[in-house]
Each structure stands twice: as C-alpha cells, then as structure tokens.
Amino acid sequence: MHPMVKPALRRGWRDLRTVQFGMAPAHAMVLGPMDTATGDFLALLDGTRGLPLLRDEGRRRGLAEGRVDALVERLSRSGLLDDATGGGPAADALRARPAELDRLRPDAAALSLVAPGPGEAMRRLAARRSLRVQVRGAGRVGAVLASVLAGAGVGRVDVQDGGCVEPWDVAPGGLPAESVGERRQEAARRAVRSAALGRPPRRGAGGSGSVPGQDDPGLSLVILAPRDGLAVHAPDPVASQPLIDSGTPHLFAGVVEGTGVVGPLVLPGDTACAGCLDLGRADRDPTWPRLLAQWRSGGPRRVPACDLALAVTVAGLAAGHATTFFDGGLPSSTGARWEISSPGLDWHAHPVWQHPACPCGAGEKVEGEQTSDTEGPHETMVGQQPHAARLSGTWRAHV
C-alpha cells in the first residue's frame, strides 16, 4: 500500500491544530487536534512511499512507535486516504496505459470522493472498461450521451438508430456537421470511437462488467434516448418488454417539447417500468389512454422541438446517472423521473411507483403500499428513492 491523502480535497488549516480537507460541504472533513509533527507528516502521504518507508520517516520526526500505522488507519476509516497502487489487476492494467489514464485522472479524482476505501476509486474506474452499454437513439441527446460514456471509460458503447443524419441532429460532442446525409447509426458510432479512450478488452477479459440476473452477461445497461419526444414522455411498454423479459436494466432519457426527462432507471422485477408509468397515469387520468392513442396515431413532426442546451443538459445528467449505476450505486432516477422545463430550468423528481397490475412483477413486492405517483406540476420528490428499501442488493454489486 502507498497511502495518499485524496488529492481531490484541498487542504486548509482552520487553526494551529485543526486541518480541513475539502471545500464543498458534501465531502469536506475536519481532522484534529493535531500536533506539529503529525501535521508535517501529512505532507508525506502523497502516494510515493510505502508503509515501511513512512514508518522510518515517522521515527525521524519523533512520532511514537505505532503512530504512523494508527494515523493511516484513522485516515483510511475516515475516507480521506487513497492507495496509489490499489484497485487490483484491472487498475494495474489501466496504470500501464498512461495516455488513457491521463484522460481519466479527473474522473478518478472525483470517484475517490465517493469511493470509501483506499484503491476503490481506481477499481471502479477500471471496471468500466469491461462494460457494454447500448444507446438506442442517435439524436441530439443520444449521440452526445454515448460519446460522454465512451469518454468516461466505458469499454463498449453501441448506438442503434435508423435513417440519415439531418442538420438538426448536429450537436457539439455528438454528431458533427460533416455527418449530415450519412447513416445516422454509423455517424454516431464513429463519434463514439472518436471519444473512446482506446480499444476495450476482449470479451471475458479484465473482470466482469455484467449485472447479476441478465441473460446477456456482456450487456450492462440499455439507454433509451429516442429522437421522438413522445417516446420519452410516454414510453411504449411493448417496446421495452424484451428488456423486462431478459432482466436488462434500462434508463430513459430525452426531450419532449420544452421539457427534458431523465428516468426512470428500471431494474426489472425490482423497480417500476414503462408499463407501471402508463398504468399509473391511466389510474389518475381516465382520458390518458385516449390522448395517448391520438398522439401515437398522428404523423410525426418533421423537426421536433429540442433546445440544444437542454438536450446537452439531459445527456450529461443521464450519463452521470448511468456511471453512478456502473460504479455500484443507485442514482436518484431509480424509480423516479427527473424533469427540467424551460424557461425556469428547475429539476424536479416525480416518483414512478410499481403498479400491482403491471406484468413486470415489481408491484408484487410492494403490496399494500402506494402504487401511483402524484405527477402534478407542483409535486416533487427531491433526493428520495421510493424503491431503495425494497431492493435486495442484487443490483448493487454488478462491477
């Protein structure tokens, strides 16, 4: 082990005996009281020394026997310590590719703030390389989202879509202007390859990136980012049924008119799906099926409303929720839809409850609980996860 204080946290002395690590309240921590010798010793925790050398340095500074080990243990338990050589074989393989690692250093620093143990951030970052993600939709949201995931270290990002690139598909970070007229799917895949860090490992090499319970052990997530706003506002349960049947996690993201949508992230059998969303709406509004039938039967608009800044915002948030899931967490879109509307641009979360009549089976686990959300314009559920207490933990260990 080569201990180092997490470099993402800036250090400042509150007084002569108290040091604060980090600026933002979400991750800042105060350590004290601390004597002068210990304070000087902290500067040596930079990842260049192993424990034997650190013990020697501690003795030279007059620290009591065992003080170095106790300090390292205390910092480690506090979440302030990382290991410059930790993370296992996959992390070592990433360190052996310095050009790729240099591009990911900001991501590694950010992961270290939420990964508790020394070396855990590098382990999670390296595990992304063995994942496979499929993005369905290569418009302003989908193409940008796919490129962001590839640039964040996801090993295989496949994009599916039909037709040819239109001028209004072009977006910074997504489809370039020179791709207009090309096949949309091929142009998006080329953009992903341009954003990717390098060639992914061969199938089955470098650890497992699958989710327990999936039929395809190589597919970690499907992101549905349709260019048609209706398909994200009211996703068709029939279209996502194969994902439910195969146990494949999937996330919805897109723009409808002037509203961006991220979620729900569906964990089949555990959280609400598109069918639950549809049935819940019909419970609350008897005219919903009639409206939906009219919207789906009408001809598609040639140029859908999709503000560029809003589309990029949605793509970025969806990518963040996806990487949180890849890294072993449950983002707030699990069992909820995050929406942001012009012109106020305030994010609101609407819970999507498991419906007992939905064949996905999630509603059977919450019998007797509320099964429909209150999706009115002023009803929000910020930072809550209605499903969290009911998950078995299967979905948490997929890296």
Short mmCIF file of N, CA and C in Angstrom, two decimals, residues 244 267-273 275-277 279 352-372 387 390:
data_model
loop_
_atom_site.label_atom_id
_atom_site.label_comp_id
_atom_site.label_asym_id
_atom_site.label_seq_id
_atom_site.Cartn_x
_atom_site.Cartn_y
_atom_site.Cartn_z
N ILE A 244 -37.46 -6.14 -20.10
CA ILE A 244 -38.01 -6.68 -18.86
C ILE A 244 -37.84 -8.19 -18.83
N LEU A 267 -34.93 -1.38 -12.99
CA LEU A 267 -34.26 -2.63 -12.61
C LEU A 267 -35.35 -3.69 -12.62
N PRO A 268 -35.43 -4.49 -13.69
CA PRO A 268 -36.57 -5.39 -13.88
C PRO A 268 -36.86 -6.26 -12.66
N GLY A 269 -38.12 -6.26 -12.28
CA GLY A 269 -38.56 -7.06 -11.15
C GLY A 269 -38.42 -6.36 -9.81
N ASP A 270 -37.68 -5.26 -9.77
CA ASP A 270 -37.46 -4.54 -8.52
C ASP A 270 -38.05 -3.14 -8.52
N THR A 271 -38.01 -2.45 -9.67
CA THR A 271 -38.48 -1.08 -9.71
C THR A 271 -39.49 -0.90 -10.84
N ALA A 272 -40.20 0.22 -10.78
CA ALA A 272 -41.25 0.48 -11.75
C ALA A 272 -40.71 0.61 -13.16
N CYS A 273 -41.52 0.17 -14.12
CA CYS A 273 -41.12 0.17 -15.53
C CYS A 273 -42.05 1.09 -16.33
N GLY A 275 -44.47 0.21 -18.18
CA GLY A 275 -45.86 -0.24 -18.00
C GLY A 275 -46.46 0.30 -16.72
N CYS A 276 -45.67 0.32 -15.64
CA CYS A 276 -46.14 0.90 -14.38
C CYS A 276 -46.46 2.37 -14.55
N LEU A 277 -45.60 3.08 -15.28
CA LEU A 277 -45.82 4.50 -15.54
C LEU A 277 -47.13 4.72 -16.29
N LEU A 279 -49.80 2.65 -16.56
CA LEU A 279 -50.97 2.27 -15.78
C LEU A 279 -51.26 3.28 -14.68
N VAL A 352 -42.03 7.18 -9.67
CA VAL A 352 -42.78 6.25 -10.52
C VAL A 352 -42.96 4.99 -9.68
N TRP A 353 -44.19 4.77 -9.23
CA TRP A 353 -44.44 3.67 -8.31
C TRP A 353 -44.73 2.37 -9.07
N GLN A 354 -44.34 1.26 -8.47
CA GLN A 354 -44.65 -0.04 -9.03
C GLN A 354 -46.16 -0.24 -9.01
N HIS A 355 -46.70 -0.70 -10.14
CA HIS A 355 -48.16 -0.87 -10.25
C HIS A 355 -48.51 -2.35 -10.10
N PRO A 356 -49.49 -2.67 -9.24
CA PRO A 356 -49.81 -4.09 -9.00
C PRO A 356 -50.36 -4.81 -10.21
N ALA A 357 -50.91 -4.07 -11.18
CA ALA A 357 -51.47 -4.72 -12.36
C ALA A 357 -50.45 -4.89 -13.48
N CYS A 358 -49.26 -4.36 -13.30
CA CYS A 358 -48.26 -4.46 -14.36
C CYS A 358 -47.62 -5.85 -14.36
N PRO A 359 -47.47 -6.47 -15.52
CA PRO A 359 -46.88 -7.82 -15.57
C PRO A 359 -45.39 -7.86 -15.27
N CYS A 360 -44.75 -6.69 -15.05
CA CYS A 360 -43.30 -6.70 -14.78
C CYS A 360 -42.98 -7.37 -13.46
N GLY A 361 -43.96 -7.45 -12.54
CA GLY A 361 -43.75 -8.15 -11.28
C GLY A 361 -43.25 -7.29 -10.14
N ALA A 362 -42.81 -6.07 -10.43
CA ALA A 362 -42.29 -5.22 -9.36
C ALA A 362 -43.37 -4.87 -8.35
N GLY A 363 -44.61 -4.69 -8.81
CA GLY A 363 -45.69 -4.32 -7.91
C GLY A 363 -46.01 -5.38 -6.88
N GLU A 364 -45.68 -6.65 -7.16
CA GLU A 364 -45.96 -7.71 -6.21
C GLU A 364 -45.14 -7.56 -4.94
N LYS A 365 -44.00 -6.86 -5.02
CA LYS A 365 -43.12 -6.72 -3.87
C LYS A 365 -43.55 -5.61 -2.93
N VAL A 366 -44.48 -4.79 -3.38
CA VAL A 366 -44.88 -3.64 -2.57
C VAL A 366 -46.38 -3.64 -2.32
N GLU A 367 -46.95 -4.82 -2.17
CA GLU A 367 -48.39 -4.93 -1.94
C GLU A 367 -48.76 -4.16 -0.68
N GLY A 368 -49.79 -3.36 -0.80
CA GLY A 368 -50.24 -2.57 0.32
C GLY A 368 -49.64 -1.19 0.38
N GLU A 369 -48.62 -0.90 -0.47
CA GLU A 369 -48.02 0.43 -0.49
C GLU A 369 -48.64 1.26 -1.61
N GLN A 370 -48.32 2.53 -1.66
CA GLN A 370 -48.84 3.40 -2.71
C GLN A 370 -48.29 2.94 -4.05
N THR A 371 -49.14 2.90 -5.07
CA THR A 371 -48.72 2.35 -6.34
C THR A 371 -48.85 3.32 -7.49
N SER A 372 -49.10 4.57 -7.22
CA SER A 372 -49.12 5.55 -8.31
C SER A 372 -48.57 6.86 -7.80
N HIS A 387 -37.98 3.11 -4.04
CA HIS A 387 -37.72 1.68 -4.13
C HIS A 387 -36.61 1.23 -3.21
N ARG A 390 -36.54 -1.54 -0.63
CA ARG A 390 -37.09 -2.82 -1.05
C ARG A 390 -36.15 -3.60 -1.94
#
